[in-house]
Amino acid sequence: MTVLYLPLLAIKLSIPILISAQVPVPVQRPNIIFILADDLGWNDVGFHGTTEKLTPNIDALAYSGVILNSHYSETLCTPSRGALLTGKYPIHTGTQHNVIVEASPWGLPLEESLLPQHLNRLGYVSHAIGKWHLGFYRKEYTPTYRGFASHYGFWNSHQDYYTHTVQASFSPFEGMDMRWNMTIDWDSVGHYTTRLLTEKAIKLIAEHNKKNPLFLYFAHAASHAGNYEHPLQAPEDTVKMFSHLKDEKAQVYAAMIWELDQSAGKIVTALKNKGMLNNTIIAFVSDNGGATEGLHKNTGSNFPLKGEKATPWEGGIRTSALLWSPKLNKKHRVLNNLMHISDWLPTLYTSAGGNLEDLGNIDGINQWYYFVNDTAEPRNEILQNIDDIHGYSAMRFNEYKYVNGTTFFGFLDYWGGKEDSNNLQYNTSAILKSEVMQSLTNSLSEELIIKLRNAAKLSCHKSKQREICDSKKSPCLFNIKEDPCETNNILTNNKKIVREIERKLVAFRRTMIPPRNKRTESIANPRFYNNTWGWNDVSFHGSDQIPTPNLDALAYNGVILNRHYVQPVCTPTRAALLTGRYPIHTSMQGIPILSAEPNGLPLDFKLLPEYLRDLGYRTHIVGKWHLGYFREPYTPLRRGFETFLGCYNGYTGFYDYIVEAQNDGVSYYGFDLRRNETSAWDLVGKYATDVFTTEAVRVIKSHPTNEPLFLYMAYTAVHATNRGRFLEAPQARVNSFKYILDPNRRTFAGMLSKMDDSVGDIVDALSEQGMLDNTIILFLSDNGAPSPPQSVYPNWGSNFPLRGAKETLWEGGVRSPSFIWSSQLQAHPRVSNQLFHVTDWLPTLYIAA
């Protein structure tokens, strides 16, 4: 068994308070049901031409309302969802590049107001069902903190449709991700995702209080691929319906689409049963094109369009969309007006009776009056995206489309999919008999269905005289009205149009913000969270000022020891830890051992590393000793440790490793950093926490994994250094805490933050060595924070709300932050209020070993 020990000093405590309110309003505002499909191809719905996939309910809604045949989403999940809920182009929210991957610590900016928050001001009750994919590394980024009264679903991009586990796209992590609000729903295992989400939505509608209008954001997992082992999944009874299709993948994918369609039918029935349908707006949209190839491919078809998901071509961004509502004065239409997914926010807000001035500066344009009364088309241009990391920009202007650059080196720049077999007839009777049509009061005829379907289908007439586009080399221009499949590059004869579009792109560049993407972090590994996906945001004792995500992750997924006691100063605590005895029984009950003092922990006491070596452990110490060194027998290598990199004294400079000692009013200075028993002059100038981290990682990575390890990681952080410059941290890290006004507290934050990074690096090393699952990690501070002006060596730490500080017997001096983490803990995560003293660790760890 591997035992890892990580000591730290005090962390500020505070308690966040969340307040919410609901404003009653007139009930005549329409209910809004927004159904968002995932990775649904252009040709994956019947009203666009497919006969292999059956979508009678979706088709019934389309033919009974309006088909939005020039609706544009973004190329990928996160930017589309961000644009939908903010009403802004991704370049204005920093979501223009790729997506939020599972282990990446960022999200849709918190300063953005989302659609449910706007609707809530009008008296709506907003609920989210299904996929989020807009960030979850801090709880403030999750749905119930962004305007939704409840959320049932998952935070990531995809999941296994039965186990509901998520395999990270670019990290070797896997964990459960299906939850009610913030709580994992373990009972969901074994239930098919599409059916499960639909059941929850139906229940929510049935229990809704009609005194307030409902906004239901239903973001399906379908038809996104699942995990790598089983990307396409559907119930066996549904798959059998498509046994006539030759390809097995096509059978399963068609079954996934069928389940999505059946869900739409059941939602409409639920609304009718509740008496809400006649005052409801239903929108159905896909977040991007089908993923025929590439990452998370689902075999979706974008025929006859060029490209697919993750590309700027029509197959990636021109999406299936419809709107149904009794409020539409002219139904049964195919609309070819330009519409962007960001338009839904102002459109729906207007439909709810909201004032557009409430929405501030957004990119979306209100299309409600166009839909209802057939007014002039609101849009003549769409910025499809600017992504300077991939290196492309794309824009629609009137009938023209401009593309400069592409994604993934052009690997997905092709015309995929094929026209469905002529052997399969479009089943109009299935539409007329669909669950949706049983709920609607209007009627359809077979003739009207065929007429609308033909109007919605796209065809491409490839001219023999056409100019090929290679957007990797130079920009391309297309007339989408005449050439929806982007086969003929007309740039040469339309330079004036190109210049106009490029001027517009320059103007957009002036307002764009940098992408917010961040590198993945292994602290997101679900093994730290009971094999579930989830992050934590602040110090586990409540600090909202200095983030300690790595410490928090371990604490919240282990056992927080809320009544853990130490001694009031360094030496007595360390002696108690390593001997298992109160300081009064080792003569260590006084002040710390001073630099020039000929004193040490008595040699007749056996220490924790010596006990563990008897059990076959390899033992190492990194960091601070502070138990005496005036004679060699008192030093770490003679007290049970095999190696040592650190300092003998209670503090040193964090860069020069100089110790200032005073004796009878005279100051002495000396170097104190050694590798085993030799001064480590080569490390001068390197920051102490980084030096100790490097050594700890080296110890772990060079350790033979067939032998148990005891690593005593005794940071010098966040202890003050010498008088005159009490605190030291890398300036760049200190600058990241500019919101902390006190310069000393700001430097303390830099020291603590660097130490938290170190914890993450050590956990990473254990994981990479395959040691983490058999490891115990415990964390404690040796005493409370020394607060100015009373303390001799203040560090500007906080013991709030406790009384006292280091060197006192008040709670602030002796009650320390502490936790234990291990995959072997049965009852976790939890907060323990059991009394625990630092002396208890020796027998506890010895028994554990």
CSV table of C-alpha atoms in Angstrom, one decimal, residues 507-810:
chain,number,residue,atom,x,y,z
A,507,ALA,CA,-15.3,44.5,-38.3
A,508,PHE,CA,-16.2,41.3,-36.5
A,509,ARG,CA,-12.6,40.8,-35.6
A,510,ARG,CA,-12.5,44.1,-33.8
A,511,THR,CA,-15.2,42.8,-31.4
A,512,MET,CA,-14.1,39.2,-31.0
A,513,ILE,CA,-12.6,37.9,-27.8
A,514,PRO,CA,-9.9,35.1,-27.6
A,515,PRO,CA,-11.0,31.5,-27.2
A,516,ARG,CA,-11.4,30.5,-23.6
A,517,ASN,CA,-10.2,26.9,-24.1
A,518,LYS,CA,-7.9,25.5,-21.5
A,519,ARG,CA,-5.7,22.4,-21.3
A,520,THR,CA,-7.2,19.4,-19.6
A,521,GLU,CA,-6.3,18.7,-16.0
A,522,SER,CA,-6.0,15.3,-14.5
A,523,ILE,CA,-7.6,16.4,-11.3
A,524,ALA,CA,-10.9,16.1,-13.3
A,525,ASN,CA,-10.4,12.3,-13.2
A,526,PRO,CA,-13.6,10.7,-12.0
A,527,ARG,CA,-11.7,8.4,-9.8
A,528,PHE,CA,-11.4,11.3,-7.4
A,529,TYR,CA,-15.2,11.7,-7.3
A,530,ASN,CA,-16.5,8.3,-6.6
A,531,ASN,CA,-16.1,7.5,-10.4
A,532,THR,CA,-18.4,10.3,-11.4
A,533,TRP,CA,-17.7,13.4,-13.4
A,534,GLY,CA,-17.6,16.6,-11.2
A,535,TRP,CA,-15.3,19.3,-10.0
A,536,ASN,CA,-15.2,21.5,-6.9
A,537,ASP,CA,-14.5,25.2,-6.9
A,538,VAL,CA,-13.1,26.6,-3.7
A,539,SER,CA,-11.2,25.6,-0.6
A,540,PHE,CA,-13.0,22.8,1.3
A,541,HIS,CA,-13.2,25.1,4.3
A,542,GLY,CA,-15.0,27.8,2.4
A,543,SER,CA,-12.5,30.2,0.9
A,544,ASP,CA,-14.0,32.0,-2.0
A,545,GLN,CA,-10.9,34.1,-2.5
A,546,ILE,CA,-8.1,31.6,-3.3
A,547,PRO,CA,-9.0,28.6,-5.4
A,548,THR,CA,-7.5,25.3,-4.4
A,549,PRO,CA,-9.1,22.9,-6.9
A,550,ASN,CA,-6.7,20.0,-6.4
A,551,LEU,CA,-7.0,20.0,-2.6
A,552,ASP,CA,-10.7,20.4,-2.9
A,553,ALA,CA,-11.1,17.5,-5.3
A,554,LEU,CA,-9.4,15.2,-2.8
A,555,ALA,CA,-11.2,16.5,0.2
A,556,TYR,CA,-14.7,16.4,-1.3
A,557,ASN,CA,-14.1,12.8,-2.5
A,558,GLY,CA,-12.6,11.6,0.7
A,559,VAL,CA,-13.3,12.3,4.3
A,560,ILE,CA,-12.9,15.9,5.6
A,561,LEU,CA,-11.8,15.8,9.2
A,562,ASN,CA,-13.5,18.8,10.7
A,563,ARG,CA,-12.3,18.4,14.2
A,564,HIS,CA,-8.7,17.6,13.6
A,565,TYR,CA,-6.3,19.1,16.1
A,566,VAL,CA,-2.6,19.7,16.1
A,567,GLN,CA,-0.1,21.6,18.3
A,568,PRO,CA,0.2,25.4,18.2
A,569,VAL,CA,3.7,25.5,16.5
A,570,CYS,CA,5.8,23.5,14.0
A,571,THR,CA,8.2,21.2,16.0
A,572,PRO,CA,5.6,19.8,18.6
A,573,THR,CA,3.2,18.9,15.8
A,574,ARG,CA,5.8,17.2,13.7
A,575,ALA,CA,7.1,15.3,16.7
A,576,ALA,CA,3.6,14.2,17.6
A,577,LEU,CA,2.9,13.1,14.1
A,578,LEU,CA,6.0,10.9,13.8
A,579,THR,CA,6.1,9.5,17.3
A,580,GLY,CA,2.3,9.1,18.0
A,581,ARG,CA,2.9,10.8,21.4
A,582,TYR,CA,1.8,14.0,22.9
A,583,PRO,CA,4.7,16.6,23.0
A,584,ILE,CA,4.7,16.5,26.9
A,585,HIS,CA,5.9,12.9,26.5
A,586,THR,CA,8.8,13.7,24.1
A,587,SER,CA,9.9,17.0,25.7
A,588,MET,CA,8.8,18.8,22.6
A,589,GLN,CA,6.0,20.8,24.2
A,590,GLY,CA,7.8,24.1,24.1
A,591,ILE,CA,8.5,26.5,21.3
A,592,PRO,CA,10.0,25.3,18.0
A,593,ILE,CA,13.6,24.2,17.8
A,594,LEU,CA,15.5,27.3,16.9
A,595,SER,CA,18.2,27.4,14.1
A,596,ALA,CA,21.1,27.7,16.5
A,597,GLU,CA,19.7,25.5,19.2
A,598,PRO,CA,21.4,22.2,20.1
A,599,ASN,CA,18.2,20.3,20.5
A,600,GLY,CA,16.3,17.5,18.7
A,601,LEU,CA,13.5,14.9,18.9
A,602,PRO,CA,14.9,12.4,21.4
A,603,LEU,CA,16.7,9.5,19.8
A,604,ASP,CA,15.0,6.9,22.0
A,605,PHE,CA,11.7,7.3,20.2
A,606,LYS,CA,11.0,5.1,17.1
A,607,LEU,CA,9.4,7.2,14.3
A,608,LEU,CA,6.7,6.4,11.8
A,609,PRO,CA,9.1,5.7,8.8
A,610,GLU,CA,11.0,3.2,11.0
A,611,TYR,CA,7.8,1.3,11.8
A,612,LEU,CA,6.8,1.3,8.1
A,613,ARG,CA,10.3,0.1,7.0
A,614,ASP,CA,9.7,-2.9,9.3
A,615,LEU,CA,6.7,-3.7,7.0
A,616,GLY,CA,8.8,-3.4,3.9
A,617,TYR,CA,8.1,0.2,3.0
A,618,ARG,CA,10.4,2.5,1.0
A,619,THR,CA,10.5,5.8,2.9
A,620,HIS,CA,11.3,9.3,1.6
A,621,ILE,CA,11.0,12.8,2.9
A,622,VAL,CA,10.8,16.0,0.8
A,623,GLY,CA,10.6,19.5,2.4
A,624,LYS,CA,10.9,20.7,6.0
A,625,TRP,CA,12.4,18.6,8.9
A,626,HIS,CA,12.5,20.9,11.9
A,627,LEU,CA,13.1,18.1,14.5
A,628,GLY,CA,16.8,18.9,15.1
A,629,TYR,CA,20.1,18.5,13.3
A,630,PHE,CA,22.8,19.6,15.8
A,631,ARG,CA,24.2,16.0,15.5
A,632,GLU,CA,23.9,13.6,12.6
A,633,PRO,CA,21.8,11.0,14.5
A,634,TYR,CA,19.0,13.6,14.7
A,635,THR,CA,18.8,14.1,10.9
A,636,PRO,CA,16.2,12.5,8.6
A,637,LEU,CA,18.5,9.8,7.1
A,638,ARG,CA,19.2,8.5,10.6
A,639,ARG,CA,15.6,8.5,11.6
A,640,GLY,CA,14.1,6.1,9.1
A,641,PHE,CA,14.1,7.9,5.8
A,642,GLU,CA,16.1,6.6,2.8
A,643,THR,CA,16.3,9.9,1.0
A,644,PHE,CA,15.9,13.6,1.9
A,645,LEU,CA,15.6,16.8,-0.1
A,646,GLY,CA,14.7,19.8,1.9
A,647,CYS,CA,15.7,22.0,4.8
A,648,TYR,CA,16.6,21.2,8.4
A,649,ASN,CA,15.2,24.5,9.8
A,650,GLY,CA,11.8,25.8,10.3
A,651,TYR,CA,11.9,28.1,7.3
A,652,THR,CA,14.2,29.3,4.5
A,653,GLY,CA,14.1,31.7,1.6
A,654,PHE,CA,12.0,30.3,-1.2
A,655,TYR,CA,14.7,31.1,-3.8
A,656,ASP,CA,18.0,31.5,-2.0
A,657,TYR,CA,17.4,29.0,0.8
A,658,ILE,CA,19.1,31.3,3.3
A,659,VAL,CA,18.0,31.0,6.9
A,660,GLU,CA,18.3,34.0,9.3
A,661,ALA,CA,19.0,33.0,12.8
A,662,GLN,CA,19.2,35.2,15.9
A,663,ASN,CA,21.1,34.6,19.1
A,664,ASP,CA,21.5,37.2,21.8
A,665,GLY,CA,20.5,39.9,19.4
A,666,VAL,CA,23.0,38.9,16.8
A,667,SER,CA,21.8,37.7,13.4
A,668,TYR,CA,23.4,34.7,11.6
A,669,TYR,CA,22.8,33.7,8.0
A,670,GLY,CA,23.3,30.3,6.4
A,671,PHE,CA,22.3,28.1,3.4
A,672,ASP,CA,19.9,25.4,4.2
A,673,LEU,CA,18.8,23.1,1.3
A,674,ARG,CA,20.4,19.7,1.0
A,675,ARG,CA,20.1,16.6,-1.0
A,676,ASN,CA,20.4,13.9,1.6
A,677,GLU,CA,23.4,15.3,3.7
A,678,THR,CA,25.0,17.5,0.9
A,679,SER,CA,24.1,21.1,0.3
A,680,ALA,CA,22.2,21.5,-2.9
A,681,TRP,CA,23.7,24.7,-4.3
A,682,ASP,CA,22.6,23.8,-7.8
A,683,LEU,CA,19.0,24.5,-6.8
A,684,VAL,CA,19.5,28.2,-5.8
A,685,GLY,CA,17.2,30.5,-7.8
A,686,LYS,CA,14.5,27.8,-8.3
A,687,TYR,CA,11.3,28.2,-6.3
A,688,ALA,CA,11.1,25.9,-3.3
A,689,THR,CA,7.6,24.5,-4.0
A,690,ASP,CA,8.7,23.7,-7.6
A,691,VAL,CA,11.9,22.0,-6.4
A,692,PHE,CA,10.0,19.9,-3.8
A,693,THR,CA,7.4,18.9,-6.4
A,694,THR,CA,10.0,17.8,-8.9
A,695,GLU,CA,11.7,15.7,-6.3
A,696,ALA,CA,8.4,14.1,-5.2
A,697,VAL,CA,7.5,13.3,-8.8
A,698,ARG,CA,11.0,11.8,-9.3
A,699,VAL,CA,10.6,9.6,-6.2
A,700,ILE,CA,7.2,8.3,-7.3
A,701,LYS,CA,8.3,7.7,-10.9
A,702,SER,CA,11.5,5.9,-9.9
A,703,HIS,CA,9.7,3.8,-7.2
A,704,PRO,CA,9.4,0.0,-7.8
A,705,THR,CA,5.7,-0.5,-7.9
A,706,ASN,CA,5.9,-3.9,-6.3
A,707,GLU,CA,7.0,-2.3,-3.1
A,708,PRO,CA,4.9,0.1,-0.8
A,709,LEU,CA,6.0,3.7,-0.6
A,710,PHE,CA,5.8,6.2,2.3
A,711,LEU,CA,6.4,9.8,1.0
A,712,TYR,CA,6.4,12.5,3.7
A,713,MET,CA,5.8,15.7,1.7
A,714,ALA,CA,6.4,18.5,4.2
A,715,TYR,CA,6.0,21.7,2.3
A,716,THR,CA,7.7,24.9,3.5
A,717,ALA,CA,4.6,26.7,2.0
A,718,VAL,CA,2.9,28.6,3.3
A,719,HIS,CA,5.3,29.5,6.1
A,720,ALA,CA,6.9,32.9,6.0
A,721,THR,CA,10.5,33.3,5.2
A,722,ASN,CA,13.1,35.6,6.7
A,723,ARG,CA,12.3,39.0,8.1
A,724,GLY,CA,12.1,41.8,5.5
A,725,ARG,CA,10.6,39.6,2.9
A,726,PHE,CA,8.2,37.4,4.7
A,727,LEU,CA,6.4,36.0,1.6
A,728,GLU,CA,7.7,34.8,-1.7
A,729,ALA,CA,6.0,33.5,-4.8
A,730,PRO,CA,6.5,33.7,-8.6
A,731,GLN,CA,5.4,37.1,-9.7
A,732,ALA,CA,3.3,35.8,-12.6
A,733,ARG,CA,1.3,33.7,-10.1
A,734,VAL,CA,0.9,36.6,-7.7
A,735,ASN,CA,-0.4,38.8,-10.5
A,736,SER,CA,-3.2,36.4,-11.2
A,737,PHE,CA,-4.7,37.4,-7.9
A,738,LYS,CA,-5.0,41.1,-8.7
A,739,TYR,CA,-8.5,41.1,-7.3
A,740,ILE,CA,-6.9,40.7,-3.8
A,741,LEU,CA,-6.1,44.2,-2.7
A,742,ASP,CA,-3.7,43.5,0.1
A,743,PRO,CA,-0.3,42.9,-1.5
A,744,ASN,CA,0.8,40.5,1.3
A,745,ARG,CA,-2.4,38.5,1.1
A,746,ARG,CA,-2.0,38.4,-2.7
A,747,THR,CA,1.5,36.9,-2.4
A,748,PHE,CA,0.2,34.4,0.1
A,749,ALA,CA,-2.4,33.4,-2.5
A,750,GLY,CA,0.4,32.9,-5.0
A,751,MET,CA,2.2,30.6,-2.5
A,752,LEU,CA,-0.9,28.6,-1.7
A,753,SER,CA,-1.9,28.3,-5.4
A,754,LYS,CA,1.5,27.0,-6.3
A,755,MET,CA,1.3,24.4,-3.6
A,756,ASP,CA,-2.1,23.3,-4.8
A,757,ASP,CA,-0.6,22.9,-8.3
A,758,SER,CA,2.0,20.7,-6.7
A,759,VAL,CA,-0.6,18.4,-5.1
A,760,GLY,CA,-2.1,18.0,-8.6
A,761,ASP,CA,1.3,17.1,-10.1
A,762,ILE,CA,1.9,14.5,-7.4
A,763,VAL,CA,-1.5,12.9,-8.0
A,764,ASP,CA,-0.8,12.9,-11.7
A,765,ALA,CA,2.5,11.1,-11.1
A,766,LEU,CA,0.8,8.5,-8.9
A,767,SER,CA,-1.8,7.9,-11.6
A,768,GLU,CA,0.7,7.6,-14.4
A,769,GLN,CA,2.6,5.0,-12.3
A,770,GLY,CA,-0.5,3.0,-11.7
A,771,MET,CA,-0.2,3.6,-8.0
A,772,LEU,CA,-3.1,5.9,-7.3
A,773,ASP,CA,-5.7,3.2,-6.7
A,774,ASN,CA,-3.7,1.7,-3.9
A,775,THR,CA,-2.8,4.9,-2.2
A,776,ILE,CA,-3.8,6.7,0.9
A,777,ILE,CA,-3.4,10.5,0.8
A,778,LEU,CA,-3.7,12.5,3.9
A,779,PHE,CA,-3.4,16.2,4.3
A,780,LEU,CA,-3.1,18.5,7.3
A,781,SER,CA,-1.6,21.8,8.4
A,782,ASP,CA,0.9,21.7,11.3
A,783,ASN,CA,-0.8,24.6,13.0
A,784,GLY,CA,-3.0,27.6,12.4
A,785,ALA,CA,-2.0,30.6,10.3
A,786,PRO,CA,0.2,33.3,12.0
A,787,SER,CA,-1.7,36.5,11.5
A,788,PRO,CA,-0.1,40.0,11.6
A,789,PRO,CA,0.7,42.0,13.6
A,790,GLN,CA,0.9,39.6,16.6
A,791,SER,CA,3.0,36.9,14.9
A,792,VAL,CA,6.7,37.1,14.6
A,793,TYR,CA,6.7,35.5,11.1
A,794,PRO,CA,3.2,36.4,9.7
A,795,ASN,CA,2.0,34.9,6.4
A,796,TRP,CA,-1.3,36.7,6.1
A,797,GLY,CA,-3.2,33.4,6.2
A,798,SER,CA,-6.7,33.4,7.7
A,799,ASN,CA,-8.2,31.3,10.5
A,800,PHE,CA,-11.7,32.8,10.0
A,801,PRO,CA,-14.0,32.4,11.8
A,802,LEU,CA,-11.9,30.9,14.6
A,803,ARG,CA,-10.3,32.7,17.5
A,804,GLY,CA,-6.6,32.8,17.8
A,805,ALA,CA,-3.6,32.0,15.5
A,806,LYS,CA,-0.4,30.1,15.4
A,807,GLU,CA,1.4,30.0,18.8
A,808,THR,CA,-2.0,30.1,20.7
A,809,LEU,CA,-4.2,27.4,22.2
A,810,TRP,CA,-7.3,28.9,20.7
